[in-house]
XYZ file of C-alpha atoms in Angstrom:
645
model
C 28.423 -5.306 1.207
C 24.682 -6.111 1.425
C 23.024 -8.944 0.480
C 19.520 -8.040 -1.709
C 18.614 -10.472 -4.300
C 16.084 -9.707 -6.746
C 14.591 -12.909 -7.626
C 13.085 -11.398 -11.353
C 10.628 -9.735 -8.855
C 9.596 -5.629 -9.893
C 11.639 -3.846 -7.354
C 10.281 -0.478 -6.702
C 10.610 1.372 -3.753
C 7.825 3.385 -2.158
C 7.187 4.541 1.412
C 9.218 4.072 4.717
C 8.351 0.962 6.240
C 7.942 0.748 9.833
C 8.724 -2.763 11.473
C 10.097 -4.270 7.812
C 12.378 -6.521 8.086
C 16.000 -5.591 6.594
C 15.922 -9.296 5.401
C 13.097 -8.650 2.760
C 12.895 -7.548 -0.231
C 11.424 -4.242 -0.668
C 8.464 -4.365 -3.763
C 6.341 -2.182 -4.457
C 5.217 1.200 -5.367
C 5.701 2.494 -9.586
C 7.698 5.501 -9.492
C 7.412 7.502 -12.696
C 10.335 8.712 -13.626
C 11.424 11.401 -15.747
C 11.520 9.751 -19.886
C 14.418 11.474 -21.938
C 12.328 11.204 -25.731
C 14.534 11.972 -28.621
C 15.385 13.983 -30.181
C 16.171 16.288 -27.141
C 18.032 13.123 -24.847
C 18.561 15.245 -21.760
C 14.862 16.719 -21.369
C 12.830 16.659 -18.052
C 9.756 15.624 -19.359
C 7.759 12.949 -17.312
C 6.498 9.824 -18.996
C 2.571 9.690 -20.099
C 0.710 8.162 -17.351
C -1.756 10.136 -15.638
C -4.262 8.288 -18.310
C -3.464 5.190 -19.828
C -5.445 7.025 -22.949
C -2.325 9.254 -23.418
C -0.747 6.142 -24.435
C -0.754 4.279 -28.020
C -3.244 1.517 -26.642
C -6.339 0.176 -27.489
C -8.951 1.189 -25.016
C -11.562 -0.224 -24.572
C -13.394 1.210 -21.141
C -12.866 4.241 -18.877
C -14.138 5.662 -15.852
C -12.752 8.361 -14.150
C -15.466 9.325 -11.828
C -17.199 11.928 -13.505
C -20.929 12.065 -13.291
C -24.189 13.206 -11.958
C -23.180 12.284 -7.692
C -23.972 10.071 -5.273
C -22.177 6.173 -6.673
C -23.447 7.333 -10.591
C -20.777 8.072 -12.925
C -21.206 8.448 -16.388
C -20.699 4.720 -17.332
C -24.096 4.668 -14.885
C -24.833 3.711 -11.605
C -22.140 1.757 -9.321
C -23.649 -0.848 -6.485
C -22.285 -1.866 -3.497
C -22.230 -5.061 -1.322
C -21.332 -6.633 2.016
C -21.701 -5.638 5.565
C -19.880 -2.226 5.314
C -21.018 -1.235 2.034
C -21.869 2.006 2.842
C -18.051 2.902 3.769
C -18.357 3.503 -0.102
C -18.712 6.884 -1.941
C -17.143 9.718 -4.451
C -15.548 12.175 -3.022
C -13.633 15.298 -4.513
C -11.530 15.536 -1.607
C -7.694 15.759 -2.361
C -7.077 14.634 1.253
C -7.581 11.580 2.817
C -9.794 11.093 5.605
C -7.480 11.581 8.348
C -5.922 14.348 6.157
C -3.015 12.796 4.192
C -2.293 13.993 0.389
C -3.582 11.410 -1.598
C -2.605 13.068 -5.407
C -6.128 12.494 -6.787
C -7.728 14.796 -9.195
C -11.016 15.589 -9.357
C -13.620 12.803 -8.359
C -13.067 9.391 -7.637
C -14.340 6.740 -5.694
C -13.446 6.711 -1.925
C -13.497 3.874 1.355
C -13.153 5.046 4.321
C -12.970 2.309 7.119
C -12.710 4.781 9.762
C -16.693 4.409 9.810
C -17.580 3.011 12.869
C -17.709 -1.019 13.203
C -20.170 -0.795 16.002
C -21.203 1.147 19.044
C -17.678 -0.288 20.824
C -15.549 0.926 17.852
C -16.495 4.852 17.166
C -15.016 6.601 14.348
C -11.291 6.791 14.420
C -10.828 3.788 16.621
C -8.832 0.786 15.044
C -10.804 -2.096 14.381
C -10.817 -5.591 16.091
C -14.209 -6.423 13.841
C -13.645 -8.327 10.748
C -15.011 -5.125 8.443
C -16.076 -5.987 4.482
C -16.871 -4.104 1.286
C -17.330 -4.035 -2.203
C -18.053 -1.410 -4.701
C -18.956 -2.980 -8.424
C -19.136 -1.232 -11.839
C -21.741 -0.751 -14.155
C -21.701 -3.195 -16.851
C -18.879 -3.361 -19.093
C -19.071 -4.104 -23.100
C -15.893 -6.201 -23.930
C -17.493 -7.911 -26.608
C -15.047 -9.069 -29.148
C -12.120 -9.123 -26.643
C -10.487 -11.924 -25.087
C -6.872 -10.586 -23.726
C -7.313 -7.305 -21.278
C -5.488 -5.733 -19.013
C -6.908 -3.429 -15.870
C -5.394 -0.366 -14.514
C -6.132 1.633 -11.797
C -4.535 5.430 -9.862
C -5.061 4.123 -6.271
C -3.781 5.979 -3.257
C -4.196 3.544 0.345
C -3.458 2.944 3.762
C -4.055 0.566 5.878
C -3.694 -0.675 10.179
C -3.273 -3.377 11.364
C -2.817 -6.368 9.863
C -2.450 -7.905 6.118
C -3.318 -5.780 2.820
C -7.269 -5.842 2.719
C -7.102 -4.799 -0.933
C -8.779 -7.368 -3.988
C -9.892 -6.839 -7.492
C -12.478 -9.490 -8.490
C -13.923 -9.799 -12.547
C -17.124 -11.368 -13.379
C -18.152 -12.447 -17.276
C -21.957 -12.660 -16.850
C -23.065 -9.612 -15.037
C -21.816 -10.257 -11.944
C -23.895 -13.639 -11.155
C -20.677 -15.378 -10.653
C -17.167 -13.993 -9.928
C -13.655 -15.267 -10.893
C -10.872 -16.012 -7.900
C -10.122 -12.647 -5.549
C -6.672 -10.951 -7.354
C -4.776 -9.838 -4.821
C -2.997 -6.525 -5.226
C -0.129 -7.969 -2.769
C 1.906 -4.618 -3.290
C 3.940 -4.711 -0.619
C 2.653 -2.336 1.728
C 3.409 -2.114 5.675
C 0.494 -1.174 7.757
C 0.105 2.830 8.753
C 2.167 3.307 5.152
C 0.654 5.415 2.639
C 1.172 4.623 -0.837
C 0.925 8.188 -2.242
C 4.733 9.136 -0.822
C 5.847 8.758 -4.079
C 4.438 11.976 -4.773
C 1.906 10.073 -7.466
C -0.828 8.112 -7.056
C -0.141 4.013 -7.022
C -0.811 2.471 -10.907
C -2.173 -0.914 -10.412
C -2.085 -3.341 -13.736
C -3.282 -7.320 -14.018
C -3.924 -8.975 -16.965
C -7.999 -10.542 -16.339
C -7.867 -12.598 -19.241
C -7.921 -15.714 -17.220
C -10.973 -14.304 -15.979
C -12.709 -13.756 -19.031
C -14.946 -15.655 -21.784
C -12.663 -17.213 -24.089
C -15.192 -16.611 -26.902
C -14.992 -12.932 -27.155
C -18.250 -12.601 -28.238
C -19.722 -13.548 -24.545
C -17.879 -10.462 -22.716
C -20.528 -8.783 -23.563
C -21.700 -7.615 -19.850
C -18.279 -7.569 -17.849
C -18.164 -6.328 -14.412
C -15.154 -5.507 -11.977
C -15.823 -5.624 -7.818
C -13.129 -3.999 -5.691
C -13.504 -4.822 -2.135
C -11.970 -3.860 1.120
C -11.648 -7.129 3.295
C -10.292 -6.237 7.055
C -9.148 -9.870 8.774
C -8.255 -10.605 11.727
C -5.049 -12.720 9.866
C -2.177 -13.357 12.041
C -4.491 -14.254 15.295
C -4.447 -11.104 17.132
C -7.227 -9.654 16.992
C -6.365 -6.717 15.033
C -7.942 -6.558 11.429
C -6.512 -4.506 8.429
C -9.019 -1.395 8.874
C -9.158 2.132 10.250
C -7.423 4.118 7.356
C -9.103 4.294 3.830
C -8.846 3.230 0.038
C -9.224 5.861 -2.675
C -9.506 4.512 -6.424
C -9.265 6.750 -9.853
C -9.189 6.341 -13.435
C -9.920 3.209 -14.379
C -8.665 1.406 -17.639
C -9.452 -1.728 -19.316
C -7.338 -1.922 -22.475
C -6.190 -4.411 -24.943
C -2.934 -6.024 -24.547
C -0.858 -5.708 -26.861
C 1.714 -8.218 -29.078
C 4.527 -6.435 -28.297
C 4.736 -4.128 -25.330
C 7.704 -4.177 -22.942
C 8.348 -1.413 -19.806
C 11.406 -0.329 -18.180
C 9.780 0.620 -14.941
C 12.913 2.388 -13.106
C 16.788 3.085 -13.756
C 19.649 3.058 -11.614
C 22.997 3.284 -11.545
C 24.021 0.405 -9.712
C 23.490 -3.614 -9.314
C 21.374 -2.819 -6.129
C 20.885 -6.165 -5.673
C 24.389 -6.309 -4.011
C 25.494 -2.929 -3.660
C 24.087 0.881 -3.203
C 23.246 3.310 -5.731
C 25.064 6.637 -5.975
C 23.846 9.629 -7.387
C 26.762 12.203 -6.428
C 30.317 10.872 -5.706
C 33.774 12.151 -5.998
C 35.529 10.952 -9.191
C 37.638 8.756 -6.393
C 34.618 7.113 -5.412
C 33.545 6.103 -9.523
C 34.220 2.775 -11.507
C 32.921 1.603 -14.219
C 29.146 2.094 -14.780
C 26.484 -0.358 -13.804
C 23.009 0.075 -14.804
C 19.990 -1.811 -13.790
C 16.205 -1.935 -14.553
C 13.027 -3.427 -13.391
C 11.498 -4.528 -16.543
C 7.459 -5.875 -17.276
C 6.773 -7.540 -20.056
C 2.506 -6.235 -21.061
C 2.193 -7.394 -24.151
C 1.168 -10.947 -25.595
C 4.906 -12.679 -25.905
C 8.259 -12.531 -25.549
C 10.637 -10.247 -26.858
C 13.874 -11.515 -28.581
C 17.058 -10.383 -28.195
C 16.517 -8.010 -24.913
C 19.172 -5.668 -24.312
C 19.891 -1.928 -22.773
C 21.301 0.924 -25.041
C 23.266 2.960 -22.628
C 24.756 6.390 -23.497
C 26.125 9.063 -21.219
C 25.261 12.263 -21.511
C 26.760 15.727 -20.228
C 23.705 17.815 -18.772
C 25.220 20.590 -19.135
C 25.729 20.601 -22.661
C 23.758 17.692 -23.851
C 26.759 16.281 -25.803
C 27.233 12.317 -25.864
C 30.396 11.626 -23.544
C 29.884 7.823 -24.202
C 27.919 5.175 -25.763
C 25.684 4.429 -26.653
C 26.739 0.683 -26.089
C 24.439 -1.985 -25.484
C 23.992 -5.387 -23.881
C 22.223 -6.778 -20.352
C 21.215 -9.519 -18.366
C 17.509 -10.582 -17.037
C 17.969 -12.229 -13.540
C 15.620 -15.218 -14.246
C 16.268 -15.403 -17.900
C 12.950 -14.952 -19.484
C 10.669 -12.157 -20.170
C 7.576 -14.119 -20.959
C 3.558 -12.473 -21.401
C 2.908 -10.967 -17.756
C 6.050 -11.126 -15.985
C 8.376 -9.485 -14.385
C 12.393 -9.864 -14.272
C 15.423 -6.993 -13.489
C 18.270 -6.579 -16.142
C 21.764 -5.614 -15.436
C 24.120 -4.115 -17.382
C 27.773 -3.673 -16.423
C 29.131 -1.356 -19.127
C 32.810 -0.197 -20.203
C 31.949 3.713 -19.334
C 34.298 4.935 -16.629
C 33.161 7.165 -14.624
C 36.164 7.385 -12.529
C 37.933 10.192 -15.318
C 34.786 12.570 -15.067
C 35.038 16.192 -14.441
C 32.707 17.451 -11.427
C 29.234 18.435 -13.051
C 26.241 16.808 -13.872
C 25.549 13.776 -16.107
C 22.641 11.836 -17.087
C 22.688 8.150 -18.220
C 20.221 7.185 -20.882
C 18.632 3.658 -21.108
C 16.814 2.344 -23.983
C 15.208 -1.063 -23.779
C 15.297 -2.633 -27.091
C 14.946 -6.161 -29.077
C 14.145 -7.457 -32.325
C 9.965 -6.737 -32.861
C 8.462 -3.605 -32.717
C 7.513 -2.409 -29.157
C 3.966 -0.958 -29.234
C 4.172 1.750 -26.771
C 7.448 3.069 -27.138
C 7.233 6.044 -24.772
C 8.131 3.874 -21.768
C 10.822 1.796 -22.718
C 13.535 5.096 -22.357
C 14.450 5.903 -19.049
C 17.098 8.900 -17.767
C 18.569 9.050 -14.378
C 21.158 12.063 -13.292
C 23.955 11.858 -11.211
C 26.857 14.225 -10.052
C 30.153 13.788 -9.855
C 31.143 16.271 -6.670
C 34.280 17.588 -4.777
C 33.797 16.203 -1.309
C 30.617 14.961 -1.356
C 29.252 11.730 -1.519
C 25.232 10.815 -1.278
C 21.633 8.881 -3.309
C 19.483 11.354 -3.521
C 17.002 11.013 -6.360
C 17.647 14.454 -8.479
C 15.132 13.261 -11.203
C 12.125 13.162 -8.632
C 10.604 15.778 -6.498
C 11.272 15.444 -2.883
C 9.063 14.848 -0.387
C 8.636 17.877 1.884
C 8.060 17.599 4.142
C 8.288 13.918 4.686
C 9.055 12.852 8.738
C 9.622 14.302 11.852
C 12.090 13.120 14.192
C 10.539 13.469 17.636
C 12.007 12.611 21.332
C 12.810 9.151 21.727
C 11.173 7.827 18.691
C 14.336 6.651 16.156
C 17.091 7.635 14.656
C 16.741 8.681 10.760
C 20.146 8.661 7.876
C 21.213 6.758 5.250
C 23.530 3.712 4.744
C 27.195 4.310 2.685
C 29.875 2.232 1.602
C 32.601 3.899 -0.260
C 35.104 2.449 -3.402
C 38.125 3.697 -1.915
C 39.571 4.125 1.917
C 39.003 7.765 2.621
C 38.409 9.885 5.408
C 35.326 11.403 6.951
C 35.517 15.019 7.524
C 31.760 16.310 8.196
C 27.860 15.694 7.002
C 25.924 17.580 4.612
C 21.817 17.070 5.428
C 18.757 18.510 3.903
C 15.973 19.901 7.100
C 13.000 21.661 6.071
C 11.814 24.868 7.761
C 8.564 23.260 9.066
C 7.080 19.970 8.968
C 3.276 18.334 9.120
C 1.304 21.435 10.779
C 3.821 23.277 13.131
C 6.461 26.023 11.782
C 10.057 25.482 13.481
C 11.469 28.604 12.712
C 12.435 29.126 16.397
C 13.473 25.560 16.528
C 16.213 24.609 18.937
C 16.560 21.398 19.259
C 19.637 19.272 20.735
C 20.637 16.652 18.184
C 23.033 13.930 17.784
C 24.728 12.929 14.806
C 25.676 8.939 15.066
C 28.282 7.248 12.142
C 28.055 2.996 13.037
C 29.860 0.448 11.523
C 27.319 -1.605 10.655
C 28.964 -4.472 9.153
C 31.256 -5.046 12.803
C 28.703 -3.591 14.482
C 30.563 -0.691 16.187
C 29.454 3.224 16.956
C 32.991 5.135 15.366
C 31.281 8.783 16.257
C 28.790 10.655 17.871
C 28.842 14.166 17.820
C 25.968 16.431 19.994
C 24.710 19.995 19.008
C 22.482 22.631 18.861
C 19.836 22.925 15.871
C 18.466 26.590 15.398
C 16.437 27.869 12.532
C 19.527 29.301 10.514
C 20.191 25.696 10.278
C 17.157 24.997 8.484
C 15.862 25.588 5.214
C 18.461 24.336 2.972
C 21.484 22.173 2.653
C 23.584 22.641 5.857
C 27.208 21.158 6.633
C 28.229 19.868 9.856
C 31.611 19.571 10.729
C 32.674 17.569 13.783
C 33.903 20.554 15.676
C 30.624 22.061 15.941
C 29.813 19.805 18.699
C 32.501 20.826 20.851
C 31.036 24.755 21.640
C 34.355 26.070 21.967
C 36.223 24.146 19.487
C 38.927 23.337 22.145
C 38.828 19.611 21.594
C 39.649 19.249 18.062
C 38.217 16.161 16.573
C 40.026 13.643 14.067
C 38.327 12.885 10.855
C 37.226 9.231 10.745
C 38.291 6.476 7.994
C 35.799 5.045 6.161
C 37.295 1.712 4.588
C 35.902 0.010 1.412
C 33.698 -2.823 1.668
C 32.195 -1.745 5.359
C 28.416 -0.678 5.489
C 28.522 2.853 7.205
C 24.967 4.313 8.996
C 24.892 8.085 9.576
C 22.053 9.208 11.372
C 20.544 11.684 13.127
C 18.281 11.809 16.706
C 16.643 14.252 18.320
C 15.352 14.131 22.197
C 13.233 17.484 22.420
C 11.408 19.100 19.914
C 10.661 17.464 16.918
C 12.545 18.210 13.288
C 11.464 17.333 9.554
C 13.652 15.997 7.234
C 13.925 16.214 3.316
C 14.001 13.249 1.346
C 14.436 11.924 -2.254
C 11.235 9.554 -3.508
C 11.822 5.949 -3.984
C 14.940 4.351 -2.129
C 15.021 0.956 -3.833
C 18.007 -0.161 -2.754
C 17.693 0.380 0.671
C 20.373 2.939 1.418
C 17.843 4.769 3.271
C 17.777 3.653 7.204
C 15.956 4.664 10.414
C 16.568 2.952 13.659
C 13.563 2.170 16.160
C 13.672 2.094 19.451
C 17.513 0.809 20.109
C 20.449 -0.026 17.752
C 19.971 -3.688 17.546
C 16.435 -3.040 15.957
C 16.528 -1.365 12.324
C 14.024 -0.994 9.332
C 14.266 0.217 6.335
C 13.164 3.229 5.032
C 11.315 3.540 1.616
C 12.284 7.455 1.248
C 16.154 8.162 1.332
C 16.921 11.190 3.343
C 18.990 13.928 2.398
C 22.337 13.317 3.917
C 25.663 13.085 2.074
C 29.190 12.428 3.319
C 31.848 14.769 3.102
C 35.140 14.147 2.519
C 36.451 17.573 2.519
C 39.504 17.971 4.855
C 38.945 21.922 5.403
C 36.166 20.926 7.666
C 38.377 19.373 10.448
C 40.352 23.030 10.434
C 39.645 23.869 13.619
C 38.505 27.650 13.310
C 40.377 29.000 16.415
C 43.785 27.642 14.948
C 43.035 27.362 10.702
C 46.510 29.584 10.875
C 48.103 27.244 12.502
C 47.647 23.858 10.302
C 48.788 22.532 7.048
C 46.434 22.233 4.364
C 46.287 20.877 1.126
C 43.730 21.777 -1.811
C 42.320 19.685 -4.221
C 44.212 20.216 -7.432
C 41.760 22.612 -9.571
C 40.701 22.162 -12.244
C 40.566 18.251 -12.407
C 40.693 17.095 -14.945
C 42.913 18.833 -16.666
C 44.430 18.734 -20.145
C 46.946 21.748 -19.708
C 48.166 22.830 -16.424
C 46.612 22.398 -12.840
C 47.276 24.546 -9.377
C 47.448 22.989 -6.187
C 47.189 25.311 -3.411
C 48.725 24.815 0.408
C 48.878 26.725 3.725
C 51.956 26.042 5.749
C 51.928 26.553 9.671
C 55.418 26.760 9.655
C 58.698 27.117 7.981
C 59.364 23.830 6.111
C 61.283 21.941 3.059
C 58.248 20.910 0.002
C 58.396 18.745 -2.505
C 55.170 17.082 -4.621
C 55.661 13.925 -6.561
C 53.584 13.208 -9.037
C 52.869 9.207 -9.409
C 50.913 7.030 -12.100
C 48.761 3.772 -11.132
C 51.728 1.856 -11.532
C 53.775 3.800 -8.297
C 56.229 5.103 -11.057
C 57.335 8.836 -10.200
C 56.510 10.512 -13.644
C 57.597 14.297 -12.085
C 59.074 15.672 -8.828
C 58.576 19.236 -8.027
C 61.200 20.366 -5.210
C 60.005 23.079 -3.805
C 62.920 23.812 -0.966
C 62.535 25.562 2.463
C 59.560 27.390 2.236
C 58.153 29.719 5.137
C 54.618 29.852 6.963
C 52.093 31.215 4.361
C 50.107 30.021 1.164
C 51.454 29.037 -1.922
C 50.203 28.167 -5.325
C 51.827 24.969 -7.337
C 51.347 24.615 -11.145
C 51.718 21.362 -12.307
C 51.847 20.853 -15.947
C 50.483 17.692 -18.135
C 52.676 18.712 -20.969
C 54.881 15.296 -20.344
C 52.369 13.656 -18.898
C 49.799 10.955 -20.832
C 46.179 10.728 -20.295
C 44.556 8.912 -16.813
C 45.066 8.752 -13.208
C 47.883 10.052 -11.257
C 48.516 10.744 -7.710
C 50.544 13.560 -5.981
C 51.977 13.360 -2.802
C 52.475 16.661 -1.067
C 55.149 16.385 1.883
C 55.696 19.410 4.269
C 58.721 18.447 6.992
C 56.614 15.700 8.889
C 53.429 16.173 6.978
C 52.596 14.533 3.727
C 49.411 13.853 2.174
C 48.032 11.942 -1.051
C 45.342 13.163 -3.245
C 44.489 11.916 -7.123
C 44.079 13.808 -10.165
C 43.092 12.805 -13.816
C 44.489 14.341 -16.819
C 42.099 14.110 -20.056
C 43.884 13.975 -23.698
């Protein structure tokens, strides 16, 4: 299993990293995800936060860009300083300079270091000149106010070196000016912060950097400079890309005021989150959440109210039950820590269908903005199929392109149980940055690695065309033998291995879909050559698939023995299990609980080649797990079923 350890430290996943190390910890970027408000608890509807004036705060200044052109907004006219200050300016654009999305609406307030450094460096030429800028704000009336917090939409990217990104306050019109705050968000250079399909929220507390007699922040200021340096020695300084900035907030903090900032469904600190599984692939749930604490003091008596919901039907299944840990232990004024909760729910006896767990943080006082302390995240529990995409985010589409030679792109897996691996389902879009691939046809290669013994298990080659594209697609490993005359075994996946399965193209290149936000680094690209891999921020759309039709080989499905997955499971009344036979042969199922007692035996005698239907009954049979074991002359396989009284 992996090794991530959060350290209390806000761990949100943003972008895909290129030259990360898979040692680090992965921190930044502030997903919104969907809220579940009562008293509807399943609803879609996204949390508040496109202004920080839909919220129940105090505010006390805004400036969203609005105004008469040129650096004068309606607050009044914005300066500019050092040596680049006129990389500075409003734009309405709702691309960047170089033509990324950058999810800004309307005005706002735009760098763009491509401007050239000097004759040597024209525009659109990476920088080896230490470049510097600052745009300021008008005045600022705080009077009265002592405890403040900023927030700002931002939307960046940056080559070549360290984050060139600083907030700065002053308390007496900008004559003097407290230390630079670094916005440190963990951002790789030539990332852009927007992939989470939302603009970057940036929050600090300036208190520190104001009066403590309220009655002297009377003529605040804020400076927000772009500082390119040349820090690690090279040469290189952060530059070339741009900064845009939007709706500003300064608010009062309040006493009380605690955010859940993400959900999921696992400890990812040690293991990987699921969002679709087999019911053979569920324990018990886990759930875990980045927590900030914005108010003025601690809470008391932290803890998560859990329930689990069924989405399609919007009935409680279970909970809600509550408890939690914080990794560090304390959730003082300004900081940060992750709480886990390993409930009693098991997921293991769901039905396939959709679910959403519901987390609600709570303690003793009263939390001042109560919209963000309820989070919902869905999963599935599936057939076959076994993957992490985010269902309660849009996906990015279209989000990379694999091109010749340049990496391989998948996802990382471990699985509960020993089970075998019959195909892949992926997720391509039709076209990808500005060319259509609706003729595509491109060779691929499909790669499954042991990761944790370091050993390739698979790699199976073939043909992507357009019919391919578009939509969910399932490969099976016979498609890359053209005339399925080399039949190819399914592969065991054991428990407690790291699996990779990724995908590499070496002609034209291919886009793929992926879910926003990988925070537990299941998402994986490999660069260059196998023994150097990065994370990626985005987690692609593949999925395992576990189910054993897909190593029939089509020229001979007449020919083999197969086994269905009893239907429906659970069941509370009777449940058929249907089988092919290739030949004549003596069939018998027993039916076995957890402890390896056989609680029925159906004998079915000498049956000939054909397909047959088995009812099996739970009139004698108590609620939970059981296992049948099908045996056809030589052949015999296991599968599990749950019955639910």
């Amino acid at each position: 299993m992996k090794k991530v350890y959060l350290f209390g430290a806000l761990l949100l996943a943003g972008t895909t990293v290129i030259g990360q190390s898979n040692t680090e910890p992965y921190t930044f970027g502030v997903l919104k995800s969907p809220v579940s408000p009562n008293p509807n608890p399943v609803e879609n509807t996204y949390r508040p936060t496109s202004k920080a004036d839909d919220r129940a705060l105090n505010i006390l200044w805004t400036e969203d860009f609005d105004g008469s052109g040129a650096l004068t907004t309606n607050n009044g006219m914005w300066t500019t300083a050092g040596s680049e200050a006129s990389y500075w300016a409003l734009t309405t654009s709702a691309t960047t300079p170089l033509g990324y999305p950058n999810n800004m609406d309307g005005r706002h307030l735009l760098w763009d270091s491509r401007t050239p450094v000097s004759a040597i460096e024209p525009t659109g030429s990476f920088a080896t000149t230490p470049v510097e800028g600052s745009a300021i704000t008008p005045v600022i009336d705080l009077t009265g106010y002592t405890n403040v917090t900023l927030q700002f939409d931002m939307n960046g990217r940056y080559c070549c070196n360290a984050e060139p990104w600083t907030v700065a306050v002053s308390n007496d019109n900008g004559a003097t000016w407290g230390a630079e705050i670094p916005m440190d968000i963990g951002l790789d250079d030539n990332v852009t912060t927007n992939d989470i399909a939302e603009p970057y929220r940036f929050s600090v507390n300036i208190s520190q950097y104001l009066d403590p007699v309220g009655a002297n922040n009377n003529d605040v200021k804020l400076r927000f400079t772009w500082t390119g340096l040349d820090a690690n020695g090279a040469g290189q300084t952060s530059s070339y890309y741009s900064w845009e900035i939007d709706d500003i907030v300064l608010y009062e903090i309040p006493a009380y005021e605690i955010a859940q900032e993400a959900l999921w469904l696992q400890d990812i600190s040690v293991d990987y989150e699921y969002t679709n599984f087999p019911a053979n692939q569920a324990s018990t749930l886990t759930v875990q959440a980045p927590l900030s604490n914005n108010g003025l003091n601690a809470p008391s008596n932290l803890a998560m109210e859990v329930t689990l919901i069924d989405a399609g039907n919007s009935s409680v299944i279970a909970g809600p039950v509550s408890g939690g840990t914080l990794t560090v232990g304390s959730l003082n004024a300004s900081e940060m820590d992750t709480i886990t909760f390993a409930t009693a729910i098991d997921l293991s006896a769901l039905a396939p269908g959709e679910y959403r767990v519901q987390s609600i943080i709570t303690y003793t006082e009263t939390d001042e903005i109560p919209e963000n302390d309820t989070l919902v995240r869905t999963f599935r529990i599936t057939t076959n199929s076994m993957g992490h995409m985010n269902y309660d985010a849009n996906p990015i589409v279209p989000f990379q392109n694999i091109t010749a030679d340049a990496f391989k792109t998948g996802a990382l897996f471990t699985v509960q149980q020993d089970v075998e691996l019959h195909g892949f389902d992926f997720f391509l879009p039709a076209s990808g940055g500005t060319s259509q691939q609706t003729t595509v046809d491109v060779p691929v290669v499909i790669w499954i690695h042991d990761r944790t013994n370091d050993a390739e298990l698979g790699f199976f080659t073939y043909e992507l065309t357009a019919d391919k594209l578009g939509g969910w697609y399932t490969f099976n490993f016979y498609q890359a033998d053209p005339d399925n005359s080399d039949p190819a075994p399914p592969i065991v996946l054991e428990s407690d291995i790291v699996y990779a399965v990724t995908m590499e193209s070496f002609s034209t290149p291919f886009w793929y879909q992926a879910s926003i936000a990988d925070a537990d680094f299941s998402g994986a690209f490999y660069f260059s050559s196998d023994d150097t891999w990065y994370w990626n921020g985005d987690e692609p759309w593949v999925m395992l698939n576990f189910d054993e039709s897909l190593t029939v080989n089509e020229n001979v499905i007449n020919q083999t023995i197969t086994v269905s997955q009893n239907q429906p499971n659970p069941f509370n009344d009777n449940t058929i299990i249907t089988y092919n036979l290739n030949q004549t042969a003596d069939v018998s199922v027993e039916v076995v609980d957890l402890t390896g007692k056989v609680v029925a035996t159906y004998n079915e005698g000498v049956q000939g080649a054909g397909q047959y239907k088995l009812n099996i009954s739970a009139e004698n049979l108590s609620g939970g797990v059981y296992f049948y074991n099908f045996k056809a002359g030589n052949y015999s396989v296991t599968k599990r079923m749950v019955v639910s009284k």
